mmCIF file of C-alpha atoms in Angstrom:
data_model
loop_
_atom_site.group_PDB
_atom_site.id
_atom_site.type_symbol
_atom_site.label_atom_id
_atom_site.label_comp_id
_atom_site.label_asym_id
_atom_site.label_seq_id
_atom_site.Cartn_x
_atom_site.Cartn_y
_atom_site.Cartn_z
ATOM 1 C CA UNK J 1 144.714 -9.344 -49.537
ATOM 2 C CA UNK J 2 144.702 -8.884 -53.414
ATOM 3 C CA UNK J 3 140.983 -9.306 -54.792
ATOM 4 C CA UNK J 4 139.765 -9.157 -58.150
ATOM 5 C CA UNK J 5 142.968 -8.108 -60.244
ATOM 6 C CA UNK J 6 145.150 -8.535 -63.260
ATOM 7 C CA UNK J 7 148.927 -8.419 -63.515
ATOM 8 C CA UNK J 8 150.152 -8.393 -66.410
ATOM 9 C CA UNK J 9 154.261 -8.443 -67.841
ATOM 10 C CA UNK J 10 155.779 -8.299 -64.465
ATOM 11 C CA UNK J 11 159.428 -8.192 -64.001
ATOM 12 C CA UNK J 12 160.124 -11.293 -61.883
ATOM 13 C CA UNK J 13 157.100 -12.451 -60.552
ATOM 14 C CA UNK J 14 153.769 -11.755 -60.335
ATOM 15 C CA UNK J 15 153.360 -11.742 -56.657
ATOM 16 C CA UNK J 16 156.432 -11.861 -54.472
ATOM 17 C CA UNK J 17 156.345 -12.428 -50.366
ATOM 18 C CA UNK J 18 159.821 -12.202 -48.993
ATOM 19 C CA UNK J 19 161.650 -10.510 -45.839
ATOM 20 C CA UNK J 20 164.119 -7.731 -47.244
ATOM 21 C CA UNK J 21 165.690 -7.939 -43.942
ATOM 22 C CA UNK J 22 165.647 -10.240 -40.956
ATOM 23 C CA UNK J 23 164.709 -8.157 -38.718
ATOM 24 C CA UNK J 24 161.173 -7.895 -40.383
ATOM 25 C CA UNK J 25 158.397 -10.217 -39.466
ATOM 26 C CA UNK J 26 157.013 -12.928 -41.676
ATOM 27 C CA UNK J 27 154.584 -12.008 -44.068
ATOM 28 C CA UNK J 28 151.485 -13.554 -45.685
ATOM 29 C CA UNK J 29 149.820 -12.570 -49.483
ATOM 30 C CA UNK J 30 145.966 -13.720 -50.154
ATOM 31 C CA UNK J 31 145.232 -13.257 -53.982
ATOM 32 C CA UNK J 32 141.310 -14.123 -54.319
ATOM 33 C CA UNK J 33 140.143 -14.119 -58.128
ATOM 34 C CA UNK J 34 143.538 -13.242 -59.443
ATOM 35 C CA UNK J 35 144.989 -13.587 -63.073
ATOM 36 C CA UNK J 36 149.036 -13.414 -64.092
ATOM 37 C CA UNK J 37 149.417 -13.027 -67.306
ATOM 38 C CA UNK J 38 152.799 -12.691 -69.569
ATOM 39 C CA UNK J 39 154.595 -13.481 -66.441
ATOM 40 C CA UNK J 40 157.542 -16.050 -66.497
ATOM 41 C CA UNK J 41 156.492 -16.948 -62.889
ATOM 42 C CA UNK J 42 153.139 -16.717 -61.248
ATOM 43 C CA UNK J 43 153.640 -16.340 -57.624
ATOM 44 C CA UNK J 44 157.056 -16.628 -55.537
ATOM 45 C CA UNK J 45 157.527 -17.027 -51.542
ATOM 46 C CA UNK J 46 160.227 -16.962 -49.490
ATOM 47 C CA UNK J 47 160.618 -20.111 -47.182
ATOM 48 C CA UNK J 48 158.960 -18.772 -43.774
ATOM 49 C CA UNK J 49 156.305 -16.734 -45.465
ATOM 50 C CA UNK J 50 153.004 -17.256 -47.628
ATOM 51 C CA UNK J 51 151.265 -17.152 -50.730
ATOM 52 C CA UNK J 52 147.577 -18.519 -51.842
ATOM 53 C CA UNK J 53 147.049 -17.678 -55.230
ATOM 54 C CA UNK J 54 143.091 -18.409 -55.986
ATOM 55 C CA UNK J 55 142.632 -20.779 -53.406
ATOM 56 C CA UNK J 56 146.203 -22.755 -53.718
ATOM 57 C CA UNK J 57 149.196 -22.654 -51.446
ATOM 58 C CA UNK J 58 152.464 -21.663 -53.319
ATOM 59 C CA UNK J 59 155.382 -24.140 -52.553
ATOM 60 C CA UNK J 60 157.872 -21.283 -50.174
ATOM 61 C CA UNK J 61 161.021 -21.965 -52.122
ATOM 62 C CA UNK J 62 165.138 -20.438 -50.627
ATOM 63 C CA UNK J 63 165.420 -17.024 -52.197
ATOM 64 C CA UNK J 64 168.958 -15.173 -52.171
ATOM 65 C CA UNK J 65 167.224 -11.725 -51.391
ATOM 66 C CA UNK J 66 170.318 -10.207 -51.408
ATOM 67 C CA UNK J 67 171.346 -11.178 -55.279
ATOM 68 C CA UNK J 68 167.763 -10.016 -56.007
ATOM 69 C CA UNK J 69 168.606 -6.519 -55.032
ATOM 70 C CA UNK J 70 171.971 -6.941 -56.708
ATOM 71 C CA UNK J 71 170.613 -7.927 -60.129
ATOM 72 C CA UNK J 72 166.938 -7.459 -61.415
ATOM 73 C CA UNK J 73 165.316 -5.836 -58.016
ATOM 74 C CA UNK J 74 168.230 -3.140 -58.276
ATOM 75 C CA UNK J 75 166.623 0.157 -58.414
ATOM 76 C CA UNK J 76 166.820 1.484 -62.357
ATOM 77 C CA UNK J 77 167.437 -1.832 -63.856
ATOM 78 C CA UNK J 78 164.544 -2.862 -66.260
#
């Protein structure tokens, strides 16, 4: 649960609930009075796993975890 915060200017997205690996569980994100700001995207989820953002469900979309940690996840990349 994320309560009362403000991201600001993040990298990819401003929350992110995805499995790194499948041998990890399913995972669920509540964000209760939360604000994204200079964000391209708000909130991204993994098909399988969940987002609310303020009250509202976040559409799970297919996410190539593997190219994320190739490209802009990659440790030292900015």
């Amino acid at each position: 649960v994320i309560v009362d915060s403000r991201i600001s200017q993040a990298l990819v997205a401003g929350i992110m609930c995805y499995n790194k690996k499948s041998e990890y569980s399913k995972s669920s994100i509540e964000a209760l009075n939360v604000h994204i700001e200079d964000t391209t995207l708000g909130a991204a989820s993994q098909i399988g796993n969940t987002i609310t953002l303020n009250g509202i469900k976040v559409k799970p979309t297919n996410m190539d975890i593997k190219e994320l940690y190739r490209t802009v996840m990659k440790p030292g990349m900015k």
